[in-house]
Amino acid sequence: DAKTTQPNSMESNEEEPVHLPCNHSTISGTDYIHWYRQLPSQGPEYVIHGLTSNVNNRMASLAIAEDRKSSTLILHRATLRDAAVYYCILRDVAGSGNTGKLIFGQGTTLQVKP
Amino acid sequence: EAGVAQSPRYKIIEKRQSVAFWCNPISGHATLYWYQQILGQGPKLLIQFQNNGVVDDSQLPKDRFSAERLKGVDSTLKIQPAKLEDSAVYLCASSSSRRRGDTEAFFGQGTRLTVV
């Protein structure tokens, strides 16, 4: 399973942008980069995903390095409700035997200060 | 659309007892996952189903854990007998297709199991 590396924790001030980094130096050409977050006492929820190009949605933006060995999740204006554990996951469903499973690491715990 | 439903939300049992968790995935989702999340850790995949067949159960402790997905819809995860170290949140998730990397998975609220 392809591995990702994230900082254990980060802090942000409310209404400021947050950049959450993820390293995935062993990424393969068919791996999609997914981000999920888990609020306290909730199941994980999907945030965003991408393959090669930068992506934007209503929740966040995903910036993918040109060599795809790292990516950054960008929350444009952090709110107190964004305090959560953020997981960066590689999902590969290409080729026989690949199961499309989501393998979670430890994630980054984001604290948002008022 | 309705989300992934899990029950019960909470369960307390004594060690060596048995317990079962139920999951109803989003309608039409062929892929179903069961995860175990121990406090302070990320979710750990226990088993993955594609329709009613097992795709991956390499991390499932088969001496005490079992899971089934009859008719390719609802699923049940059972622990028998439970140990203290099984105390965790058990999460169910579903996805429309395992072969598409650009599909998202939807998670239920989880069942918090405490073994005393």
JSON list of C-alpha atoms in Angstrom, two decimals:
[
{"chain": "A", "resi": 1, "resn": "ASP", "atom": "CA", "xyz": [0.00, 0.00, 0.00]},
{"chain": "A", "resi": 2, "resn": "ALA", "atom": "CA", "xyz": [1.34, 3.40, -0.97]},
{"chain": "A", "resi": 3, "resn": "LYS", "atom": "CA", "xyz": [2.30, 5.45, 2.06]},
{"chain": "A", "resi": 4, "resn": "THR", "atom": "CA", "xyz": [1.71, 9.09, 2.95]},
{"chain": "A", "resi": 5, "resn": "THR", "atom": "CA", "xyz": [3.44, 11.27, 5.53]},
{"chain": "A", "resi": 6, "resn": "GLN", "atom": "CA", "xyz": [1.69, 14.14, 7.31]},
{"chain": "A", "resi": 7, "resn": "PRO", "atom": "CA", "xyz": [2.57, 16.34, 10.29]},
{"chain": "A", "resi": 8, "resn": "ASN", "atom": "CA", "xyz": [0.94, 15.13, 13.49]},
{"chain": "A", "resi": 9, "resn": "SER", "atom": "CA", "xyz": [-0.65, 18.49, 14.29]},
{"chain": "A", "resi": 10, "resn": "MET", "atom": "CA", "xyz": [-1.09, 22.03, 13.05]},
{"chain": "A", "resi": 11, "resn": "GLU", "atom": "CA", "xyz": [-2.63, 25.22, 14.41]},
{"chain": "A", "resi": 12, "resn": "SER", "atom": "CA", "xyz": [-4.45, 27.96, 12.62]},
{"chain": "A", "resi": 13, "resn": "ASN", "atom": "CA", "xyz": [-6.28, 31.14, 13.49]},
{"chain": "A", "resi": 14, "resn": "GLU", "atom": "CA", "xyz": [-9.93, 31.48, 12.61]},
{"chain": "A", "resi": 15, "resn": "GLU", "atom": "CA", "xyz": [-10.65, 33.05, 9.21]},
{"chain": "A", "resi": 16, "resn": "GLU", "atom": "CA", "xyz": [-7.07, 32.58, 8.04]},
{"chain": "A", "resi": 17, "resn": "PRO", "atom": "CA", "xyz": [-6.00, 30.17, 5.28]},
{"chain": "A", "resi": 18, "resn": "VAL", "atom": "CA", "xyz": [-4.61, 26.78, 6.25]},
{"chain": "A", "resi": 19, "resn": "HIS", "atom": "CA", "xyz": [-2.20, 24.72, 4.20]},
{"chain": "A", "resi": 20, "resn": "LEU", "atom": "CA", "xyz": [-2.05, 21.04, 5.18]},
{"chain": "A", "resi": 21, "resn": "PRO", "atom": "CA", "xyz": [0.91, 19.22, 3.56]},
{"chain": "A", "resi": 22, "resn": "CYS", "atom": "CA", "xyz": [1.21, 15.59, 2.57]},
{"chain": "A", "resi": 23, "resn": "ASN", "atom": "CA", "xyz": [4.22, 13.73, 1.20]},
{"chain": "A", "resi": 24, "resn": "HIS", "atom": "CA", "xyz": [3.74, 10.65, -0.97]},
{"chain": "A", "resi": 25, "resn": "SER", "atom": "CA", "xyz": [7.09, 10.03, -2.61]},
{"chain": "A", "resi": 26, "resn": "THR", "atom": "CA", "xyz": [6.22, 6.44, -3.63]},
{"chain": "A", "resi": 27, "resn": "ILE", "atom": "CA", "xyz": [3.04, 7.41, -5.47]},
{"chain": "A", "resi": 28, "resn": "SER", "atom": "CA", "xyz": [2.34, 5.45, -8.65]},
{"chain": "A", "resi": 29, "resn": "GLY", "atom": "CA", "xyz": [0.97, 6.86, -11.86]},
{"chain": "A", "resi": 30, "resn": "THR", "atom": "CA", "xyz": [-2.51, 5.50, -11.22]},
{"chain": "A", "resi": 31, "resn": "ASP", "atom": "CA", "xyz": [-2.88, 6.59, -7.58]},
{"chain": "A", "resi": 32, "resn": "TYR", "atom": "CA", "xyz": [-5.52, 9.18, -6.86]},
{"chain": "A", "resi": 33, "resn": "ILE", "atom": "CA", "xyz": [-4.84, 11.54, -3.94]},
{"chain": "A", "resi": 34, "resn": "HIS", "atom": "CA", "xyz": [-7.80, 11.66, -1.58]},
{"chain": "A", "resi": 35, "resn": "TRP", "atom": "CA", "xyz": [-8.36, 13.80, 1.50]},
{"chain": "A", "resi": 36, "resn": "TYR", "atom": "CA", "xyz": [-10.82, 12.96, 4.24]},
{"chain": "A", "resi": 37, "resn": "ARG", "atom": "CA", "xyz": [-11.44, 14.64, 7.55]},
{"chain": "A", "resi": 38, "resn": "GLN", "atom": "CA", "xyz": [-12.87, 13.36, 10.78]},
{"chain": "A", "resi": 39, "resn": "LEU", "atom": "CA", "xyz": [-14.66, 15.67, 13.17]},
{"chain": "A", "resi": 40, "resn": "PRO", "atom": "CA", "xyz": [-14.84, 14.64, 16.84]},
{"chain": "A", "resi": 41, "resn": "SER", "atom": "CA", "xyz": [-17.19, 11.69, 17.41]},
{"chain": "A", "resi": 42, "resn": "GLN", "atom": "CA", "xyz": [-18.00, 11.45, 13.69]},
{"chain": "A", "resi": 43, "resn": "GLY", "atom": "CA", "xyz": [-17.07, 9.09, 10.89]},
{"chain": "A", "resi": 44, "resn": "PRO", "atom": "CA", "xyz": [-14.59, 10.37, 8.30]},
{"chain": "A", "resi": 45, "resn": "GLU", "atom": "CA", "xyz": [-16.01, 12.54, 5.54]},
{"chain": "A", "resi": 46, "resn": "TYR", "atom": "CA", "xyz": [-14.73, 13.09, 2.04]},
{"chain": "A", "resi": 47, "resn": "VAL", "atom": "CA", "xyz": [-13.10, 16.45, 1.36]},
{"chain": "A", "resi": 48, "resn": "ILE", "atom": "CA", "xyz": [-11.52, 16.37, -2.08]},
{"chain": "A", "resi": 49, "resn": "HIS", "atom": "CA", "xyz": [-9.47, 14.24, -4.47]},
{"chain": "A", "resi": 50, "resn": "GLY", "atom": "CA", "xyz": [-7.28, 14.68, -7.52]},
{"chain": "A", "resi": 51, "resn": "LEU", "atom": "CA", "xyz": [-4.95, 12.87, -9.89]},
{"chain": "A", "resi": 52, "resn": "THR", "atom": "CA", "xyz": [-2.60, 15.36, -11.53]},
{"chain": "A", "resi": 53, "resn": "SER", "atom": "CA", "xyz": [-4.23, 18.78, -11.74]},
{"chain": "A", "resi": 54, "resn": "ASN", "atom": "CA", "xyz": [-5.16, 21.13, -8.94]},
{"chain": "A", "resi": 55, "resn": "VAL", "atom": "CA", "xyz": [-8.76, 20.81, -7.83]},
{"chain": "A", "resi": 56, "resn": "ASN", "atom": "CA", "xyz": [-11.26, 23.12, -6.18]},
{"chain": "A", "resi": 57, "resn": "ASN", "atom": "CA", "xyz": [-14.59, 22.41, -4.55]},
{"chain": "A", "resi": 58, "resn": "ARG", "atom": "CA", "xyz": [-16.83, 24.13, -2.06]},
{"chain": "A", "resi": 59, "resn": "MET", "atom": "CA", "xyz": [-14.91, 22.76, 0.90]},
{"chain": "A", "resi": 60, "resn": "ALA", "atom": "CA", "xyz": [-11.28, 23.16, -0.10]},
{"chain": "A", "resi": 61, "resn": "SER", "atom": "CA", "xyz": [-8.61, 23.25, -2.77]},
{"chain": "A", "resi": 62, "resn": "LEU", "atom": "CA", "xyz": [-6.04, 20.58, -3.55]},
{"chain": "A", "resi": 63, "resn": "ALA", "atom": "CA", "xyz": [-2.67, 21.59, -4.91]},
{"chain": "A", "resi": 64, "resn": "ILE", "atom": "CA", "xyz": [-0.65, 18.73, -6.41]},
{"chain": "A", "resi": 65, "resn": "ALA", "atom": "CA", "xyz": [3.06, 19.06, -7.07]},
{"chain": "A", "resi": 66, "resn": "GLU", "atom": "CA", "xyz": [4.20, 18.62, -10.64]},
{"chain": "A", "resi": 67, "resn": "ASP", "atom": "CA", "xyz": [6.05, 15.38, -9.79]},
{"chain": "A", "resi": 68, "resn": "ARG", "atom": "CA", "xyz": [3.01, 14.27, -7.71]},
{"chain": "A", "resi": 69, "resn": "LYS", "atom": "CA", "xyz": [5.25, 13.39, -4.78]},
{"chain": "A", "resi": 70, "resn": "SER", "atom": "CA", "xyz": [3.49, 15.85, -2.52]},
{"chain": "A", "resi": 71, "resn": "SER", "atom": "CA", "xyz": [0.20, 17.66, -2.22]},
{"chain": "A", "resi": 72, "resn": "THR", "atom": "CA", "xyz": [-1.36, 20.37, -0.09]},
{"chain": "A", "resi": 73, "resn": "LEU", "atom": "CA", "xyz": [-4.91, 20.70, 1.11]},
{"chain": "A", "resi": 74, "resn": "ILE", "atom": "CA", "xyz": [-5.91, 24.34, 1.34]},
{"chain": "A", "resi": 75, "resn": "LEU", "atom": "CA", "xyz": [-8.74, 25.60, 3.51]},
{"chain": "A", "resi": 76, "resn": "HIS", "atom": "CA", "xyz": [-9.21, 29.18, 2.36]},
{"chain": "A", "resi": 77, "resn": "ARG", "atom": "CA", "xyz": [-10.76, 30.54, 5.55]},
{"chain": "A", "resi": 78, "resn": "ALA", "atom": "CA", "xyz": [-10.59, 28.26, 8.56]},
{"chain": "A", "resi": 79, "resn": "THR", "atom": "CA", "xyz": [-13.55, 28.21, 10.89]},
{"chain": "A", "resi": 80, "resn": "LEU", "atom": "CA", "xyz": [-13.89, 26.60, 14.29]},
{"chain": "A", "resi": 81, "resn": "ARG", "atom": "CA", "xyz": [-15.91, 23.84, 12.62]},
{"chain": "A", "resi": 82, "resn": "ASP", "atom": "CA", "xyz": [-12.86, 22.89, 10.55]},
{"chain": "A", "resi": 83, "resn": "ALA", "atom": "CA", "xyz": [-11.07, 21.60, 13.65]},
{"chain": "A", "resi": 84, "resn": "ALA", "atom": "CA", "xyz": [-10.64, 17.91, 12.82]},
{"chain": "A", "resi": 85, "resn": "VAL", "atom": "CA", "xyz": [-8.17, 15.20, 11.88]},
{"chain": "A", "resi": 86, "resn": "TYR", "atom": "CA", "xyz": [-7.28, 15.43, 8.19]},
{"chain": "A", "resi": 87, "resn": "TYR", "atom": "CA", "xyz": [-6.18, 12.29, 6.35]},
{"chain": "A", "resi": 88, "resn": "CYS", "atom": "CA", "xyz": [-4.27, 12.19, 3.08]},
{"chain": "A", "resi": 89, "resn": "ILE", "atom": "CA", "xyz": [-4.79, 8.85, 1.32]},
{"chain": "A", "resi": 90, "resn": "LEU", "atom": "CA", "xyz": [-3.62, 7.31, -1.93]},
{"chain": "A", "resi": 91, "resn": "ARG", "atom": "CA", "xyz": [-6.24, 5.23, -3.70]},
{"chain": "A", "resi": 92, "resn": "ASP", "atom": "CA", "xyz": [-5.15, 2.97, -6.53]},
{"chain": "A", "resi": 93, "resn": "VAL", "atom": "CA", "xyz": [-7.73, 0.97, -8.39]},
{"chain": "A", "resi": 94, "resn": "ALA", "atom": "CA", "xyz": [-5.80, 0.21, -11.54]},
{"chain": "A", "resi": 95, "resn": "GLY", "atom": "CA", "xyz": [-4.66, -3.26, -12.49]},
{"chain": "A", "resi": 96, "resn": "SER", "atom": "CA", "xyz": [-5.72, -6.67, -11.32]},
{"chain": "A", "resi": 97, "resn": "GLY", "atom": "CA", "xyz": [-5.72, -7.32, -7.62]},
{"chain": "A", "resi": 98, "resn": "ASN", "atom": "CA", "xyz": [-6.14, -3.70, -6.62]},
{"chain": "A", "resi": 99, "resn": "THR", "atom": "CA", "xyz": [-9.12, -3.37, -4.40]},
{"chain": "A", "resi": 100, "resn": "GLY", "atom": "CA", "xyz": [-9.62, 0.39, -4.22]},
{"chain": "A", "resi": 101, "resn": "LYS", "atom": "CA", "xyz": [-9.29, 0.28, -0.45]},
{"chain": "A", "resi": 102, "resn": "LEU", "atom": "CA", "xyz": [-8.73, 3.41, 1.59]},
{"chain": "A", "resi": 103, "resn": "ILE", "atom": "CA", "xyz": [-5.77, 3.02, 3.93]},
{"chain": "A", "resi": 104, "resn": "PHE", "atom": "CA", "xyz": [-5.68, 5.67, 6.64]},
{"chain": "A", "resi": 105, "resn": "GLY", "atom": "CA", "xyz": [-2.53, 6.88, 8.39]},
{"chain": "A", "resi": 106, "resn": "GLN", "atom": "CA", "xyz": [-2.39, 8.94, 11.56]},
{"chain": "A", "resi": 107, "resn": "GLY", "atom": "CA", "xyz": [-3.49, 12.14, 9.87]},
{"chain": "A", "resi": 108, "resn": "THR", "atom": "CA", "xyz": [-2.96, 15.77, 10.91]},
{"chain": "A", "resi": 109, "resn": "THR", "atom": "CA", "xyz": [-4.93, 17.14, 13.84]},
{"chain": "A", "resi": 110, "resn": "LEU", "atom": "CA", "xyz": [-5.90, 20.70, 12.99]},
{"chain": "A", "resi": 111, "resn": "GLN", "atom": "CA", "xyz": [-6.63, 23.11, 15.82]},
{"chain": "A", "resi": 112, "resn": "VAL", "atom": "CA", "xyz": [-8.37, 26.37, 14.96]},
{"chain": "A", "resi": 113, "resn": "LYS", "atom": "CA", "xyz": [-8.03, 29.21, 17.43]},
{"chain": "A", "resi": 114, "resn": "PRO", "atom": "CA", "xyz": [-10.65, 31.95, 17.68]},
{"chain": "B", "resi": 1, "resn": "GLU", "atom": "CA", "xyz": [-29.74, 10.78, -0.38]},
{"chain": "B", "resi": 2, "resn": "ALA", "atom": "CA", "xyz": [-29.72, 8.77, 2.83]},
{"chain": "B", "resi": 3, "resn": "GLY", "atom": "CA", "xyz": [-26.31, 8.14, 4.30]},
{"chain": "B", "resi": 4, "resn": "VAL", "atom": "CA", "xyz": [-24.70, 4.99, 5.65]},
{"chain": "B", "resi": 5, "resn": "ALA", "atom": "CA", "xyz": [-26.68, 3.72, 8.62]},
{"chain": "B", "resi": 6, "resn": "GLN", "atom": "CA", "xyz": [-25.09, 1.85, 11.49]},
{"chain": "B", "resi": 7, "resn": "SER", "atom": "CA", "xyz": [-26.50, 0.37, 14.65]},
{"chain": "B", "resi": 8, "resn": "PRO", "atom": "CA", "xyz": [-26.20, 0.33, 17.53]},
{"chain": "B", "resi": 9, "resn": "ARG", "atom": "CA", "xyz": [-24.37, 3.60, 18.24]},
{"chain": "B", "resi": 10, "resn": "TYR", "atom": "CA", "xyz": [-23.01, 2.35, 21.53]},
{"chain": "B", "resi": 11, "resn": "LYS", "atom": "CA", "xyz": [-22.46, -1.09, 23.05]},
{"chain": "B", "resi": 12, "resn": "ILE", "atom": "CA", "xyz": [-20.93, -2.20, 26.33]},
{"chain": "B", "resi": 13, "resn": "ILE", "atom": "CA", "xyz": [-20.21, -5.89, 26.84]},
{"chain": "B", "resi": 14, "resn": "GLU", "atom": "CA", "xyz": [-18.12, -8.04, 29.10]},
{"chain": "B", "resi": 15, "resn": "LYS", "atom": "CA", "xyz": [-15.06, -9.81, 27.77]},
{"chain": "B", "resi": 16, "resn": "ARG", "atom": "CA", "xyz": [-15.75, -13.22, 26.25]},
{"chain": "B", "resi": 17, "resn": "GLN", "atom": "CA", "xyz": [-19.26, -12.16, 25.25]},
{"chain": "B", "resi": 18, "resn": "SER", "atom": "CA", "xyz": [-20.31, -11.84, 21.65]},
{"chain": "B", "resi": 19, "resn": "VAL", "atom": "CA", "xyz": [-21.52, -8.73, 19.82]},
{"chain": "B", "resi": 20, "resn": "ALA", "atom": "CA", "xyz": [-22.81, -7.86, 16.37]},
{"chain": "B", "resi": 21, "resn": "PHE", "atom": "CA", "xyz": [-22.88, -4.61, 14.43]},
{"chain": "B", "resi": 22, "resn": "TRP", "atom": "CA", "xyz": [-25.14, -3.82, 11.51]},
{"chain": "B", "resi": 23, "resn": "CYS", "atom": "CA", "xyz": [-24.56, -1.59, 8.50]},
{"chain": "B", "resi": 24, "resn": "ASN", "atom": "CA", "xyz": [-26.90, -0.44, 5.75]},
{"chain": "B", "resi": 25, "resn": "PRO", "atom": "CA", "xyz": [-24.89, 1.22, 2.96]},
{"chain": "B", "resi": 26, "resn": "ILE", "atom": "CA", "xyz": [-26.06, 3.84, 0.54]},
{"chain": "B", "resi": 27, "resn": "SER", "atom": "CA", "xyz": [-28.49, 2.38, -1.97]},
{"chain": "B", "resi": 28, "resn": "GLY", "atom": "CA", "xyz": [-26.75, 1.03, -5.05]},
{"chain": "B", "resi": 29, "resn": "HIS", "atom": "CA", "xyz": [-23.25, 1.06, -3.58]},
{"chain": "B", "resi": 30, "resn": "ALA", "atom": "CA", "xyz": [-21.48, -2.15, -4.49]},
{"chain": "B", "resi": 31, "resn": "THR", "atom": "CA", "xyz": [-18.44, -1.71, -2.26]},
{"chain": "B", "resi": 32, "resn": "LEU", "atom": "CA", "xyz": [-18.69, -1.92, 1.52]},
{"chain": "B", "resi": 33, "resn": "TYR", "atom": "CA", "xyz": [-15.90, -1.52, 4.06]},
{"chain": "B", "resi": 34, "resn": "TRP", "atom": "CA", "xyz": [-15.62, -2.23, 7.78]},
{"chain": "B", "resi": 35, "resn": "TYR", "atom": "CA", "xyz": [-13.00, -0.32, 9.75]},
{"chain": "B", "resi": 36, "resn": "GLN", "atom": "CA", "xyz": [-11.82, -0.49, 13.36]},
{"chain": "B", "resi": 37, "resn": "GLN", "atom": "CA", "xyz": [-10.70, 2.77, 14.95]},
{"chain": "B", "resi": 38, "resn": "ILE", "atom": "CA", "xyz": [-8.92, 2.58, 18.28]},
{"chain": "B", "resi": 39, "resn": "LEU", "atom": "CA", "xyz": [-8.83, 5.82, 20.25]},
{"chain": "B", "resi": 40, "resn": "GLY", "atom": "CA", "xyz": [-6.14, 8.16, 18.98]},
{"chain": "B", "resi": 41, "resn": "GLN", "atom": "CA", "xyz": [-5.45, 6.15, 15.81]},
{"chain": "B", "resi": 42, "resn": "GLY", "atom": "CA", "xyz": [-6.61, 6.31, 12.21]},
{"chain": "B", "resi": 43, "resn": "PRO", "atom": "CA", "xyz": [-9.23, 3.82, 10.99]},
{"chain": "B", "resi": 44, "resn": "LYS", "atom": "CA", "xyz": [-7.87, 0.35, 10.19]},
{"chain": "B", "resi": 45, "resn": "LEU", "atom": "CA", "xyz": [-9.51, -1.61, 7.38]},
{"chain": "B", "resi": 46, "resn": "LEU", "atom": "CA", "xyz": [-10.87, -4.96, 8.57]},
{"chain": "B", "resi": 47, "resn": "ILE", "atom": "CA", "xyz": [-12.75, -6.23, 5.52]},
{"chain": "B", "resi": 48, "resn": "GLN", "atom": "CA", "xyz": [-13.96, -5.06, 2.14]},
{"chain": "B", "resi": 49, "resn": "PHE", "atom": "CA", "xyz": [-16.89, -6.47, 0.17]},
{"chain": "B", "resi": 50, "resn": "GLN", "atom": "CA", "xyz": [-17.72, -6.07, -3.49]},
{"chain": "B", "resi": 51, "resn": "ASN", "atom": "CA", "xyz": [-21.42, -6.91, -3.70]},
{"chain": "B", "resi": 52, "resn": "ASN", "atom": "CA", "xyz": [-21.66, -10.05, -1.54]},
{"chain": "B", "resi": 53, "resn": "GLY", "atom": "CA", "xyz": [-18.10, -11.25, -2.13]},
{"chain": "B", "resi": 54, "resn": "VAL", "atom": "CA", "xyz": [-15.05, -10.57, 0.05]},
{"chain": "B", "resi": 55, "resn": "VAL", "atom": "CA", "xyz": [-12.35, -8.59, -1.76]},
{"chain": "B", "resi": 56, "resn": "ASP", "atom": "CA", "xyz": [-9.92, -8.10, 1.13]},
{"chain": "B", "resi": 57, "resn": "ASP", "atom": "CA", "xyz": [-10.00, -9.50, 4.66]},
{"chain": "B", "resi": 58, "resn": "SER", "atom": "CA", "xyz": [-6.26, -9.64, 5.27]},
{"chain": "B", "resi": 59, "resn": "GLN", "atom": "CA", "xyz": [-6.52, -7.55, 8.47]},
{"chain": "B", "resi": 60, "resn": "LEU", "atom": "CA", "xyz": [-9.54, -9.32, 9.92]},
{"chain": "B", "resi": 61, "resn": "PRO", "atom": "CA", "xyz": [-8.74, -11.43, 13.03]},
{"chain": "B", "resi": 62, "resn": "LYS", "atom": "CA", "xyz": [-10.58, -14.44, 11.73]},
{"chain": "B", "resi": 63, "resn": "ASP", "atom": "CA", "xyz": [-10.37, -16.43, 14.94]},
{"chain": "B", "resi": 64, "resn": "ARG", "atom": "CA", "xyz": [-12.86, -14.07, 16.56]},
{"chain": "B", "resi": 65, "resn": "PHE", "atom": "CA", "xyz": [-14.20, -11.68, 13.91]},
{"chain": "B", "resi": 66, "resn": "SER", "atom": "CA", "xyz": [-16.59, -12.56, 11.11]},
{"chain": "B", "resi": 67, "resn": "ALA", "atom": "CA", "xyz": [-18.55, -10.53, 8.60]},
{"chain": "B", "resi": 68, "resn": "GLU", "atom": "CA", "xyz": [-21.13, -11.19, 5.97]},
{"chain": "B", "resi": 69, "resn": "ARG", "atom": "CA", "xyz": [-23.01, -9.26, 3.36]},
{"chain": "B", "resi": 70, "resn": "LEU", "atom": "CA", "xyz": [-25.92, -11.36, 2.30]},
{"chain": "B", "resi": 71, "resn": "LYS", "atom": "CA", "xyz": [-27.64, -10.29, -0.92]},
{"chain": "B", "resi": 72, "resn": "GLY", "atom": "CA", "xyz": [-24.98, -7.65, -1.44]},
{"chain": "B", "resi": 73, "resn": "VAL", "atom": "CA", "xyz": [-26.76, -4.97, 0.58]},
{"chain": "B", "resi": 74, "resn": "ASP", "atom": "CA", "xyz": [-26.72, -4.91, 4.40]},
{"chain": "B", "resi": 75, "resn": "SER", "atom": "CA", "xyz": [-23.74, -6.21, 6.30]},
{"chain": "B", "resi": 76, "resn": "THR", "atom": "CA", "xyz": [-23.10, -7.58, 9.78]},
{"chain": "B", "resi": 77, "resn": "LEU", "atom": "CA", "xyz": [-19.79, -7.66, 11.64]},
{"chain": "B", "resi": 78, "resn": "LYS", "atom": "CA", "xyz": [-19.55, -10.05, 14.59]},
{"chain": "B", "resi": 79, "resn": "ILE", "atom": "CA", "xyz": [-17.02, -10.50, 17.37]},
{"chain": "B", "resi": 80, "resn": "GLN", "atom": "CA", "xyz": [-17.02, -13.73, 19.33]},
{"chain": "B", "resi": 81, "resn": "PRO", "atom": "CA", "xyz": [-15.57, -13.85, 21.94]},
{"chain": "B", "resi": 82, "resn": "ALA", "atom": "CA", "xyz": [-14.70, -10.22, 22.61]},
{"chain": "B", "resi": 83, "resn": "LYS", "atom": "CA", "xyz": [-11.43, -9.16, 24.22]},
{"chain": "B", "resi": 84, "resn": "LEU", "atom": "CA", "xyz": [-10.59, -5.97, 26.07]},
{"chain": "B", "resi": 85, "resn": "GLU", "atom": "CA", "xyz": [-8.44, -4.81, 23.13]},
{"chain": "B", "resi": 86, "resn": "ASP", "atom": "CA", "xyz": [-11.50, -4.89, 20.85]},
{"chain": "B", "resi": 87, "resn": "SER", "atom": "CA", "xyz": [-12.74, -1.69, 22.50]},
{"chain": "B", "resi": 88, "resn": "ALA", "atom": "CA", "xyz": [-12.92, 0.73, 19.58]},
{"chain": "B", "resi": 89, "resn": "VAL", "atom": "CA", "xyz": [-15.24, 2.48, 17.17]},
{"chain": "B", "resi": 90, "resn": "TYR", "atom": "CA", "xyz": [-16.36, 0.25, 14.29]},
{"chain": "B", "resi": 91, "resn": "LEU", "atom": "CA", "xyz": [-17.00, 2.21, 11.13]},
{"chain": "B", "resi": 92, "resn": "CYS", "atom": "CA", "xyz": [-18.85, 1.11, 8.03]},
{"chain": "B", "resi": 93, "resn": "ALA", "atom": "CA", "xyz": [-18.35, 2.83, 4.68]},
{"chain": "B", "resi": 94, "resn": "SER", "atom": "CA", "xyz": [-19.66, 2.35, 1.18]},
{"chain": "B", "resi": 95, "resn": "SER", "atom": "CA", "xyz": [-18.59, 3.39, -2.28]},
{"chain": "B", "resi": 96, "resn": "SER", "atom": "CA", "xyz": [-20.21, 3.14, -5.67]},
{"chain": "B", "resi": 97, "resn": "SER", "atom": "CA", "xyz": [-17.28, 1.33, -7.28]},
{"chain": "B", "resi": 98, "resn": "ARG", "atom": "CA", "xyz": [-13.95, -0.05, -6.14]},
{"chain": "B", "resi": 99, "resn": "ARG", "atom": "CA", "xyz": [-12.45, 0.20, -9.61]},
{"chain": "B", "resi": 100, "resn": "ARG", "atom": "CA", "xyz": [-12.73, 3.94, -9.92]},
{"chain": "B", "resi": 101, "resn": "GLY", "atom": "CA", "xyz": [-10.14, 5.93, -8.01]},
{"chain": "B", "resi": 102, "resn": "ASP", "atom": "CA", "xyz": [-12.18, 9.06, -8.37]},
{"chain": "B", "resi": 103, "resn": "THR", "atom": "CA", "xyz": [-15.15, 7.88, -6.34]},
{"chain": "B", "resi": 104, "resn": "GLU", "atom": "CA", "xyz": [-15.56, 8.88, -2.75]},
{"chain": "B", "resi": 105, "resn": "ALA", "atom": "CA", "xyz": [-16.45, 6.67, 0.19]},
{"chain": "B", "resi": 106, "resn": "PHE", "atom": "CA", "xyz": [-19.23, 7.56, 2.57]},
{"chain": "B", "resi": 107, "resn": "PHE", "atom": "CA", "xyz": [-18.90, 6.66, 6.23]},
{"chain": "B", "resi": 108, "resn": "GLY", "atom": "CA", "xyz": [-21.47, 5.96, 8.91]},
{"chain": "B", "resi": 109, "resn": "GLN", "atom": "CA", "xyz": [-21.35, 7.44, 12.40]},
{"chain": "B", "resi": 110, "resn": "GLY", "atom": "CA", "xyz": [-19.82, 4.27, 13.78]},
{"chain": "B", "resi": 111, "resn": "THR", "atom": "CA", "xyz": [-20.54, 1.96, 16.71]},
{"chain": "B", "resi": 112, "resn": "ARG", "atom": "CA", "xyz": [-18.55, 2.60, 19.87]},
{"chain": "B", "resi": 113, "resn": "LEU", "atom": "CA", "xyz": [-17.78, -0.71, 21.55]},
{"chain": "B", "resi": 114, "resn": "THR", "atom": "CA", "xyz": [-16.54, -0.90, 25.12]},
{"chain": "B", "resi": 115, "resn": "VAL", "atom": "CA", "xyz": [-15.40, -4.27, 26.42]},
{"chain": "B", "resi": 116, "resn": "VAL", "atom": "CA", "xyz": [-15.14, -4.48, 30.22]}
]
